[in-house]
Amino acid sequence: MAAMTRGSSAVFRRLLIQQYRRRCLRVQEVRGHAALRSLPATLDRKLPTCGGSFRMFGRALHMSAARSGAVVQFKLSDIGEGITEVTVKEWYVKEGDKVSQFDSICEVQSDKASVTITSRYDGVITKLYYRADDVALVGKPLVDIETESGSDVTQEEDVVETPAMAREEHTHQEIKGLKIQATPAVRRLAMENNIKLSEVVGSGRDGRILKEDILNFLAKQTGAILPPSPFQEIRTPPPALAVPSPALRPPPAAPQRVFAGKDVTEPIKGFHKAMAKSMTAALSIPHLGLCDQVDLSRLVALRAELKADVQCRGVKLSYMPFFIKATSLCLSHFPILNASLDEGCQNITYKASHNIGVAMDTGLGLLVPTVKNVQLLSILEVAQELNRLQALGTAGQLGTADLSGGTFSLSNIGSIGGTYAKPVILPPEVAIGAVGKVQVLPRFDASGHVIRAHVMNVSWSADHRIVDGATMCRFSNMWREFLHNPASMLLHLK
Ligand code: CO6
């Protein structure tokens, strides 16, 4: 297996060198006498159509510019999106380690994403400039690498601009909402086959994506049959094992800290920083709040009836797909709630797609992946998509595509035992709903008899600059009726 991987790396490297040479020729056509060392930034701006392979090419060019035998000061490149500093989450190398081009050096975390930094050189690591958890600055040295035998320190030129298209590709393959572990060879294989790593569930240790995972993913897409793999493939977990019931769900693993009479101050990093930013922005929105109760007794019975059938198709059916679909049906009647407001409060954009964000409790904290185009999906399809997002969330593999583009959000605080909540709007959206746990409570029926009912609280928050209470209340009434009488949804399904 190791020999196979080494073999593949060698092939990849040869391919890269060929492509680099081809690209150099194209550059010379464009730039005439431009010096090779100054090419990367210029080249990347001039030839954005090569964005798909930008990162690799950039590295190949840097490598050829570096002096053989020199100690190269390897700086942290611009990783886009205006990020100026990152936290070093994990080192994959230590001083004295040998590295090859494209080997992973470390994982850094910005307030938006996690990025694997890979080596541009073959050589030996002679210095790490940071320890794990330190904040590293873009444009400043990250490591020194001795490329052969020399001892001079070369100030390696940093790539400070990334063209839009390259940045997009970089986002697909390298920057993830969460950490994706894969070797450069595997990343390369994914890139060559236009596969987003965020969509592949890794079967290696700690969810690392292996070559076999990419090949299996490809086979599923193309219908090809692969020889049996020595690795067990991880699929979406079967419903019974996927997630324990709310009461049994364990709290997410978090480092336990004992405060023994001493205060501890630590910087806010990564996703917490992103949450601090978006929630501070949310504070500028005047929220209106509206709460109601829904009798879900019929839905509880309906789900019990459908659950086993749906499970046979490998899909877990919880209440959320009904909540999500009902939300979309209501949004068709209240498009103002599926809209966004520009910063100057001058224009409202009504969104065509119902991309419903679902607050998800992951090991890395609260993330909000979106079920896209719910208006076009059946309840079963919503369930399937939610299962996929949940599996990715559990595996720490939600990517930017899944984490962006939301137009309305729902939060299920009941799945972890909460009864009431006051949700905060996720800008640029204009409304959000939060549901509590389904409780068995006494209620009166039409003839005044006390009956057992399955009751759930729901709270809505909306941007009061463009949404009034009456609109929110009518929306909530419609939503409540769809879920109180789920059969009524049938009339509206396409
Ligand atoms: N009541 C009763 N039972 C529930 C509920 C409620 N509200 N929600 C889920 N469940 C049941 C569900 O039907 C499943 O039952 P079985 O099939 O019989 O096992 C079981 O609990 C597990 O459901 P699961 O959580 O796996 O799936 P679900 O589709 O309901 O939820 C999820 C998906 C992504 C929402 C969930 O996994 C999750 O991450 N929940 C936590 C979300 C969170 O962190 N919310 C807080 C956000 S911050 O809201 C906020 C306003 C502030 C306070």
Coordinates of C-alpha atoms and ligand atoms in Angstrom, one line a residue:
M1 CA 0.0 0.0 0.0
A2 CA 2.8 2.4 1.0
A3 CA 4.7 1.5 -2.2
M4 CA 1.5 2.1 -4.1
T5 CA 1.1 5.6 -2.5
R6 CA 4.7 6.4 -3.1
G7 CA 4.2 5.3 -6.8
S8 CA 1.2 7.5 -7.2
S9 CA 3.0 10.5 -5.6
A10 CA 5.8 10.0 -8.1
V11 CA 3.3 9.9 -11.0
F12 CA 1.5 13.0 -9.7
R13 CA 4.8 14.9 -9.3
R14 CA 5.8 14.0 -12.8
L15 CA 2.5 15.2 -14.0
L16 CA 2.9 18.4 -12.1
I17 CA 6.3 19.0 -13.6
Q18 CA 5.0 18.5 -17.1
Q19 CA 2.1 20.8 -16.4
Y20 CA 4.4 23.4 -14.9
R21 CA 6.7 23.3 -18.0
R22 CA 3.6 23.7 -20.2
R23 CA 2.5 26.6 -18.1
C24 CA 6.0 28.2 -18.1
L25 CA 5.8 28.2 -21.9
R26 CA 2.5 29.9 -21.9
V27 CA 3.8 32.5 -19.4
Q28 CA 6.7 33.2 -21.7
E29 CA 4.3 33.7 -24.5
V30 CA 2.3 36.2 -22.4
R31 CA 5.1 37.9 -20.5
G32 CA 8.0 37.7 -22.9
H33 CA 11.2 38.3 -20.9
A34 CA 9.6 38.3 -17.4
A35 CA 12.0 36.8 -14.8
L36 CA 10.9 33.4 -13.6
R37 CA 11.1 34.4 -9.9
S38 CA 8.5 37.1 -10.3
L39 CA 6.1 34.9 -12.2
P40 CA 3.8 33.3 -9.6
A41 CA 1.8 36.4 -8.6
T42 CA 1.7 37.8 -12.1
L43 CA 1.0 34.5 -13.7
D44 CA -1.9 33.8 -11.3
R45 CA -3.4 37.1 -12.2
K46 CA -2.9 36.8 -15.9
L47 CA -4.1 33.2 -16.3
P48 CA -7.1 32.7 -14.0
T49 CA -8.5 30.0 -16.3
C50 CA -5.9 27.7 -14.9
G51 CA -7.3 28.3 -11.4
G52 CA -8.1 24.6 -10.9
S53 CA -4.5 23.8 -10.4
F54 CA -3.3 27.1 -9.2
R55 CA -2.1 26.0 -5.8
M56 CA 0.1 23.2 -7.1
F57 CA 1.5 25.3 -10.0
G58 CA 2.3 28.1 -7.6
R59 CA 4.3 25.8 -5.6
A60 CA 6.1 24.3 -8.5
L61 CA 7.1 27.8 -9.6
H62 CA 8.3 28.7 -6.1
M63 CA 10.3 25.5 -6.0
S64 CA 12.2 26.2 -9.2
A65 CA 12.9 29.7 -7.9
A66 CA 14.4 28.6 -4.7
R67 CA 18.1 28.0 -4.6
S68 CA 19.1 24.4 -4.3
G69 CA 20.9 23.7 -1.0
A70 CA 19.6 26.9 0.6
V71 CA 17.5 27.3 3.8
V72 CA 14.3 28.6 2.6
Q73 CA 12.1 30.7 4.9
F74 CA 8.6 29.5 4.0
K75 CA 6.0 32.1 4.7
L76 CA 2.4 31.7 5.3
S77 CA 0.6 32.6 2.1
D78 CA -2.5 34.6 1.7
I79 CA -5.4 32.1 2.1
G80 CA -7.9 34.5 0.8
E81 CA -11.2 36.0 2.2
G82 CA -9.2 38.8 3.8
I83 CA -7.7 36.5 6.5
T84 CA -4.7 38.1 8.1
E85 CA -4.0 35.7 11.0
V86 CA -4.7 32.1 11.8
T87 CA -4.2 29.7 14.7
V88 CA -1.8 26.9 14.2
K89 CA -4.0 23.9 15.2
E90 CA -1.6 21.0 14.6
W91 CA 1.9 20.4 13.3
Y92 CA 2.4 17.4 11.1
V93 CA 6.2 17.8 11.1
K94 CA 8.9 18.6 13.7
E95 CA 12.3 20.1 13.3
G96 CA 14.6 17.6 11.6
D97 CA 11.8 15.9 9.7
K98 CA 12.3 15.3 5.9
V99 CA 9.5 16.6 3.8
S100 CA 8.6 16.3 0.1
Q101 CA 6.7 18.7 -2.0
F102 CA 3.0 18.7 -1.2
D103 CA 3.5 16.9 2.1
S104 CA 1.3 18.4 4.8
I105 CA 3.2 20.6 7.2
C106 CA 0.5 21.9 9.5
E107 CA -3.2 22.7 9.9
V108 CA -4.2 26.3 10.5
Q109 CA -7.6 27.6 11.5
S110 CA -8.9 31.0 10.6
D111 CA -12.2 32.4 11.8
K112 CA -13.8 31.0 8.7
A113 CA -12.1 27.7 7.8
S114 CA -9.5 25.1 8.4
V115 CA -6.6 24.9 5.9
T116 CA -3.9 22.4 5.4
I117 CA -0.5 24.0 4.6
T118 CA 1.6 21.8 2.3
S119 CA 5.3 22.0 1.6
R120 CA 6.6 23.6 -1.6
Y121 CA 10.0 21.9 -1.3
D122 CA 11.8 18.6 -0.9
G123 CA 14.0 19.1 2.1
V124 CA 14.5 19.1 5.9
I125 CA 12.5 21.2 8.3
T126 CA 15.1 23.2 10.3
K127 CA 12.8 25.6 12.2
L128 CA 9.2 25.9 13.3
Y129 CA 8.3 29.5 14.0
Y130 CA 5.2 28.7 16.1
R131 CA 3.9 26.2 18.6
A132 CA 0.5 24.6 18.3
D133 CA -2.2 27.1 19.4
D134 CA 0.0 30.1 18.5
V135 CA -1.5 32.8 16.2
A136 CA 0.5 32.9 13.0
L137 CA 0.4 35.9 10.7
V138 CA -0.1 35.8 7.0
G139 CA 3.0 36.9 5.1
K140 CA 5.3 36.0 8.0
P141 CA 7.7 32.9 8.2
L142 CA 6.1 29.7 9.2
V143 CA 9.0 27.2 8.9
D144 CA 12.5 27.1 7.5
I145 CA 13.3 24.3 5.1
E146 CA 16.8 23.3 4.1
T147 CA 16.4 22.3 0.5
E148 CA 19.7 20.4 0.1
S149 CA 23.0 21.1 1.9
G150 CA 23.5 24.9 1.9
S151 CA 23.1 27.2 4.9
D152 CA 22.0 30.5 3.4
V153 CA 18.6 31.8 4.4
T154 CA 16.5 32.8 1.4
Q155 CA 13.6 35.1 2.0
E156 CA 11.0 33.2 0.0
E157 CA 8.6 35.4 -1.8
D158 CA 5.1 35.1 -0.6
V159 CA 2.0 34.6 -2.9
V160 CA 0.0 37.6 -1.7
E161 CA -2.8 37.6 -4.2
T162 CA -5.0 34.7 -5.2
P163 CA -7.2 35.3 -8.2
A164 CA -10.9 34.8 -7.7
M165 CA -11.2 31.6 -9.6
A166 CA -8.1 30.0 -8.0
R167 CA -9.5 31.0 -4.6
E168 CA -12.8 29.3 -5.4
E169 CA -11.0 26.1 -6.3
H170 CA -8.8 26.4 -3.3
T171 CA -11.9 26.7 -1.3
H172 CA -13.3 23.5 -2.8
Q173 CA -10.3 21.4 -2.3
E174 CA -8.3 22.9 0.5
I175 CA -10.2 25.2 2.7
K176 CA -13.0 23.5 4.5
G177 CA -15.5 24.6 7.1
L178 CA -13.9 21.9 9.1
K179 CA -10.7 19.9 9.1
I180 CA -10.3 17.5 6.3
Q181 CA -7.4 15.0 6.5
A182 CA -6.0 13.7 3.3
T183 CA -2.6 13.3 1.8
P184 CA -1.5 15.7 -1.0
A185 CA -1.7 12.7 -3.4
V186 CA -5.3 12.0 -2.4
R187 CA -6.1 15.7 -2.7
R188 CA -4.6 15.7 -6.1
L189 CA -6.6 12.6 -7.1
A190 CA -9.8 14.3 -5.9
M191 CA -8.9 17.5 -7.8
E192 CA -8.2 15.7 -11.0
N193 CA -11.6 14.0 -10.8
N194 CA -13.3 17.2 -9.8
I195 CA -14.4 15.7 -6.5
K196 CA -15.0 18.0 -3.5
L197 CA -13.3 16.4 -0.5
S198 CA -16.1 17.8 1.6
E199 CA -18.4 15.4 0.0
V200 CA -16.3 12.3 0.7
V201 CA -16.5 10.5 4.0
G202 CA -13.1 9.4 5.0
S203 CA -12.5 5.8 6.2
G204 CA -9.0 6.3 7.6
R205 CA -8.0 7.1 11.2
D206 CA -9.9 10.1 12.5
G207 CA -11.9 10.3 9.3
R208 CA -8.8 10.7 7.1
I209 CA -9.8 10.4 3.4
L210 CA -7.9 7.6 1.7
K211 CA -7.3 6.9 -2.0
E212 CA -9.9 4.2 -1.8
D213 CA -12.5 6.6 -0.5
I214 CA -12.0 8.8 -3.6
L215 CA -12.1 5.8 -5.9
N216 CA -15.3 4.5 -4.2
F217 CA -16.8 7.9 -4.5
L218 CA -16.0 8.0 -8.1
A219 CA -17.3 4.5 -8.7
K220 CA -20.6 5.5 -7.1
Q221 CA -20.8 8.5 -9.4
T222 CA -19.9 6.6 -12.6
G223 CA -21.5 3.3 -11.7
A224 CA -18.2 1.5 -12.0
I225 CA -17.5 -1.6 -10.0
L226 CA -14.3 -1.6 -8.0
P227 CA -12.4 -4.6 -6.7
P228 CA -13.0 -5.1 -3.0
S229 CA -11.0 -2.7 -0.9
P230 CA -9.0 -3.7 2.1
F231 CA -10.5 -0.7 3.8
Q232 CA -13.9 -0.6 5.3
E233 CA -15.9 2.1 3.7
I234 CA -17.9 4.4 6.1
R235 CA -21.4 5.0 4.9
T236 CA -24.1 7.1 6.5
P237 CA -24.6 5.3 9.8
P238 CA -27.8 3.2 10.0
P239 CA -30.6 5.1 11.8
A240 CA -30.6 3.0 15.0
L241 CA -27.0 3.7 15.5
A242 CA -26.7 7.2 14.0
V243 CA -27.6 9.4 17.0
P244 CA -28.9 8.4 20.4
S245 CA -32.3 9.9 21.4
P246 CA -32.1 13.4 22.8
A247 CA -32.0 12.4 26.4
L248 CA -29.1 10.0 25.7
R249 CA -27.1 12.2 23.4
P250 CA -23.7 12.8 25.1
P251 CA -22.4 16.3 25.3
P252 CA -19.8 17.1 22.6
A253 CA -16.3 16.2 23.6
A254 CA -14.6 19.3 25.0
P255 CA -11.3 19.6 26.9
Q256 CA -12.0 19.6 30.6
R257 CA -10.3 22.3 32.5
V258 CA -9.9 22.5 36.2
F259 CA -9.9 26.0 37.5
A260 CA -8.1 25.9 40.8
G261 CA -8.4 29.4 42.2
K262 CA -6.8 30.9 39.1
D263 CA -8.5 32.8 36.3
V264 CA -7.5 31.7 32.8
T265 CA -7.8 34.0 29.7
E266 CA -7.5 32.6 26.3
P267 CA -8.0 34.1 22.8
I268 CA -11.2 33.3 20.9
K269 CA -10.3 31.4 17.8
G270 CA -11.7 29.5 14.8
F271 CA -15.4 28.8 14.6
H272 CA -16.0 30.6 17.9
K273 CA -14.5 33.7 16.4
A274 CA -16.8 33.3 13.4
M275 CA -19.8 32.9 15.8
A276 CA -18.7 36.0 17.8
K277 CA -18.5 38.0 14.5
S278 CA -21.9 36.9 13.1
M279 CA -23.7 37.2 16.4
T280 CA -22.3 40.7 16.9
A281 CA -23.6 41.6 13.4
A282 CA -27.0 40.0 14.4
L283 CA -27.2 42.3 17.4
S284 CA -27.7 45.3 15.0
I285 CA -30.9 43.7 13.8
P286 CA -34.1 44.7 15.7
H287 CA -35.5 41.2 16.5
L288 CA -39.2 40.6 16.9
G289 CA -40.1 37.4 18.7
L290 CA -43.2 35.2 18.5
C291 CA -43.9 31.9 20.3
D292 CA -46.5 29.3 19.9
Q293 CA -47.3 25.7 20.8
V294 CA -48.0 22.9 18.2
D295 CA -49.9 19.7 18.9
L296 CA -47.9 17.2 17.0
S297 CA -49.8 14.1 18.1
R298 CA -50.8 13.2 14.5
L299 CA -47.3 13.8 13.2
V300 CA -45.9 11.6 16.0
A301 CA -48.2 8.8 14.8
L302 CA -47.4 9.4 11.2
R303 CA -43.7 9.3 11.7
A304 CA -44.0 6.1 13.7
E305 CA -45.9 4.6 10.8
L306 CA -43.4 5.7 8.1
K307 CA -40.1 5.3 10.1
A308 CA -39.5 1.6 9.5
D309 CA -40.3 1.9 5.8
V310 CA -38.0 4.8 5.3
Q311 CA -35.3 3.1 7.4
C312 CA -35.4 0.2 4.9
R313 CA -34.2 2.7 2.3
G314 CA -31.2 3.5 4.6
V315 CA -32.7 6.9 5.6
K316 CA -33.4 8.0 9.2
L317 CA -36.7 9.9 9.5
S318 CA -36.9 12.3 12.4
Y319 CA -39.3 15.2 12.8
M320 CA -36.9 17.7 11.2
P321 CA -37.7 16.9 7.6
F322 CA -41.4 17.6 8.2
F323 CA -40.5 20.9 10.0
I324 CA -38.2 21.8 7.1
K325 CA -40.7 21.0 4.4
A326 CA -43.5 22.8 6.2
T327 CA -41.3 25.8 6.5
S328 CA -40.7 25.8 2.8
L329 CA -44.4 25.5 2.0
C330 CA -45.0 28.5 4.2
L331 CA -42.2 30.5 2.7
S332 CA -43.9 30.2 -0.7
H333 CA -46.8 32.2 0.9
F334 CA -44.5 34.6 2.8
P335 CA -41.6 35.4 0.5
I336 CA -40.6 38.3 2.7
L337 CA -39.3 35.7 5.2
N338 CA -37.0 34.2 2.6
A339 CA -35.4 37.4 1.8
S340 CA -32.3 39.5 2.6
L341 CA -31.9 43.2 3.3
D342 CA -28.9 45.1 2.0
E343 CA -26.6 46.9 4.5
G344 CA -28.1 50.4 3.9
C345 CA -31.6 49.0 4.3
Q346 CA -32.4 50.3 0.8
N347 CA -33.2 47.0 -1.0
I348 CA -34.8 43.7 -0.3
T349 CA -33.9 40.6 -2.3
Y350 CA -36.5 37.9 -2.4
K351 CA -34.6 34.6 -2.7
A352 CA -35.9 32.0 -5.2
S353 CA -34.4 29.0 -3.4
H354 CA -35.5 27.9 0.0
N355 CA -32.2 26.9 1.4
I356 CA -33.0 26.0 5.0
G357 CA -30.1 26.1 7.4
V358 CA -30.3 23.6 10.3
A359 CA -28.4 24.4 13.5
M360 CA -26.2 21.4 14.1
D361 CA -24.4 20.4 17.2
T362 CA -21.0 19.1 16.1
G363 CA -17.8 18.3 17.9
L364 CA -16.5 21.7 16.7
G365 CA -19.5 23.6 18.0
L366 CA -22.6 25.0 16.5
L367 CA -22.6 24.9 12.7
V368 CA -25.5 25.7 10.3
P369 CA -25.4 23.5 7.1
T370 CA -28.2 24.2 4.7
V371 CA -30.6 21.9 2.9
K372 CA -30.7 23.5 -0.5
N373 CA -33.8 24.0 -2.7
V374 CA -36.2 22.5 -0.2
Q375 CA -39.1 23.8 -2.4
L376 CA -38.1 21.1 -5.0
L377 CA -37.6 18.2 -2.5
S378 CA -39.9 15.6 -1.1
I379 CA -39.9 15.0 2.6
L380 CA -37.9 11.8 2.0
E381 CA -35.3 13.8 0.0
V382 CA -35.1 16.3 2.7
A383 CA -34.5 13.5 5.2
Q384 CA -31.8 12.0 3.0
E385 CA -30.0 15.3 2.7
L386 CA -30.3 16.0 6.4
N387 CA -28.8 12.5 7.0
R388 CA -25.9 13.4 4.7
L389 CA -25.2 16.7 6.4
Q390 CA -25.4 15.0 9.8
A391 CA -22.9 12.3 8.8
L392 CA -20.6 15.0 7.5
G393 CA -21.0 17.1 10.6
T394 CA -20.3 14.1 12.9
A395 CA -17.2 13.2 10.8
G396 CA -16.0 16.9 10.9
Q397 CA -16.3 17.1 7.1
L398 CA -18.8 19.8 6.4
G399 CA -17.5 22.0 3.6
T400 CA -18.1 25.6 2.7
A401 CA -20.7 24.6 0.0
D402 CA -22.8 23.0 2.6
L403 CA -22.3 25.7 5.1
S404 CA -23.2 28.6 2.9
G405 CA -26.1 30.0 1.0
G406 CA -28.8 29.7 3.7
T407 CA -32.0 31.8 3.3
F408 CA -33.9 30.8 6.5
S409 CA -32.8 28.8 9.5
L410 CA -34.3 26.3 11.9
S411 CA -32.9 25.3 15.2
N412 CA -34.0 22.1 17.1
I413 CA -33.0 22.8 20.7
G414 CA -35.5 20.0 21.7
S415 CA -33.2 17.3 20.2
I416 CA -30.8 18.1 23.1
G417 CA -33.6 18.4 25.7
G418 CA -34.4 22.1 25.5
T419 CA -38.0 23.3 25.9
Y420 CA -38.0 27.0 25.0
A421 CA -35.5 29.1 23.0
K422 CA -35.0 32.6 21.7
P423 CA -33.3 32.2 18.4
V424 CA -31.0 34.9 16.9
I425 CA -31.2 35.7 13.2
L426 CA -28.3 34.7 11.1
P427 CA -27.6 37.7 8.8
P428 CA -28.2 38.2 5.9
E429 CA -31.3 36.1 6.6
V430 CA -34.3 37.8 8.0
A431 CA -36.0 35.1 10.1
I432 CA -35.2 31.9 12.2
G433 CA -37.3 29.4 14.1
A434 CA -36.4 27.3 17.1
V435 CA -38.3 24.2 18.3
G436 CA -38.3 22.7 21.7
K437 CA -38.7 19.0 22.7
V438 CA -41.9 17.2 22.0
Q439 CA -43.6 16.6 25.4
V440 CA -46.5 14.5 26.3
L441 CA -48.9 16.8 28.1
P442 CA -52.6 16.8 29.1
R443 CA -54.9 18.8 26.7
F444 CA -58.6 19.0 26.2
D445 CA -60.2 17.5 23.1
A446 CA -63.2 19.1 21.3
S447 CA -65.7 17.6 23.8
G448 CA -63.8 18.8 26.8
H449 CA -62.1 15.5 27.8
V450 CA -58.5 15.4 28.9
I451 CA -56.3 13.6 26.5
R452 CA -52.6 12.9 26.0
A453 CA -51.1 15.2 23.5
H454 CA -47.6 15.5 22.0
V455 CA -46.9 19.2 22.3
M456 CA -43.9 21.2 21.1
N457 CA -43.0 24.9 21.5
V458 CA -41.8 26.9 18.6
S459 CA -40.2 30.4 18.7
W460 CA -39.7 32.6 15.8
S461 CA -37.4 35.7 15.5
A462 CA -37.7 38.0 12.5
D463 CA -36.0 41.2 11.3
H464 CA -38.5 43.9 12.5
R465 CA -37.2 46.4 10.0
I466 CA -38.9 44.5 7.2
V467 CA -41.1 41.9 8.9
D468 CA -44.1 42.9 11.1
G469 CA -45.6 40.8 13.9
A470 CA -48.8 40.0 12.0
T471 CA -46.9 38.5 9.0
M472 CA -44.8 36.4 11.4
C473 CA -47.9 35.3 13.2
R474 CA -49.7 34.3 10.0
F475 CA -46.6 32.3 8.9
S476 CA -46.5 30.6 12.3
N477 CA -50.2 29.7 12.2
M478 CA -49.8 28.1 8.7
W479 CA -46.7 26.2 9.9
R480 CA -48.5 25.0 13.0
E481 CA -51.5 23.8 11.0
F482 CA -49.3 21.9 8.5
L483 CA -47.7 20.0 11.4
H484 CA -50.8 19.6 13.5
N485 CA -52.4 18.0 10.5
P486 CA -49.5 16.7 8.3
A487 CA -51.9 15.2 5.8
S488 CA -52.8 18.7 4.7
M489 CA -49.3 19.1 3.4
L490 CA -50.1 16.6 0.7
L491 CA -52.3 19.1 -1.0
H492 CA -49.4 21.4 -1.5
L493 CA -46.6 18.9 -2.4
K494 CA -45.6 19.0 -6.1
Ligands
CO6_1 N1 -38.4 16.5 20.5 C1 -38.4 15.1 20.7 N2 -37.6 14.3 20.1 C2 -36.8 14.8 19.2 C3 -36.7 16.2 18.9 C4 -37.5 17.0 19.6 N3 -37.5 18.3 19.4 N4 -35.8 16.4 18.0 C5 -35.3 15.2 17.6 N5 -35.9 14.2 18.3 C6 -35.7 12.8 18.3 C7 -35.7 12.4 16.8 O1 -37.0 12.2 16.3 C8 -34.9 11.1 16.9 O2 -35.7 10.1 17.4 P1 -35.6 8.5 17.1 O3 -35.6 8.5 15.6 O4 -36.7 7.9 17.7 O5 -34.2 8.1 17.6 C9 -33.8 11.4 17.9 O6 -34.4 12.5 18.7 C10 -32.5 11.9 17.4 O7 -32.8 12.9 16.4 P2 -31.5 13.6 15.7 O8 -31.1 14.7 16.6 O9 -30.5 12.7 15.3 O10 -32.1 14.2 14.4 P3 -33.0 15.4 14.1 O11 -33.2 15.4 12.6 O12 -34.2 15.6 15.0 O13 -32.0 16.6 14.4 C11 -30.1 18.0 14.2 C12 -30.9 16.9 13.6 C13 -29.0 18.3 13.3 C14 -30.9 19.2 14.5 C15 -29.6 17.5 15.5 O14 -28.8 16.3 15.3 C16 -28.8 18.5 16.3 O15 -27.6 18.8 16.0 N6 -29.4 19.1 17.3 C17 -28.9 20.2 18.1 C18 -29.1 21.5 17.5 C19 -28.5 22.6 18.3 O16 -27.4 22.6 18.8 N7 -29.4 23.6 18.6 C20 -29.1 24.7 19.4 C21 -28.8 25.8 18.5 S1 -28.6 27.4 19.4 O17 -31.1 27.2 19.2 C22 -30.2 27.8 19.7 C23 -31.6 29.7 20.0 C24 -30.5 28.9 20.6 C25 -30.7 28.4 21.9

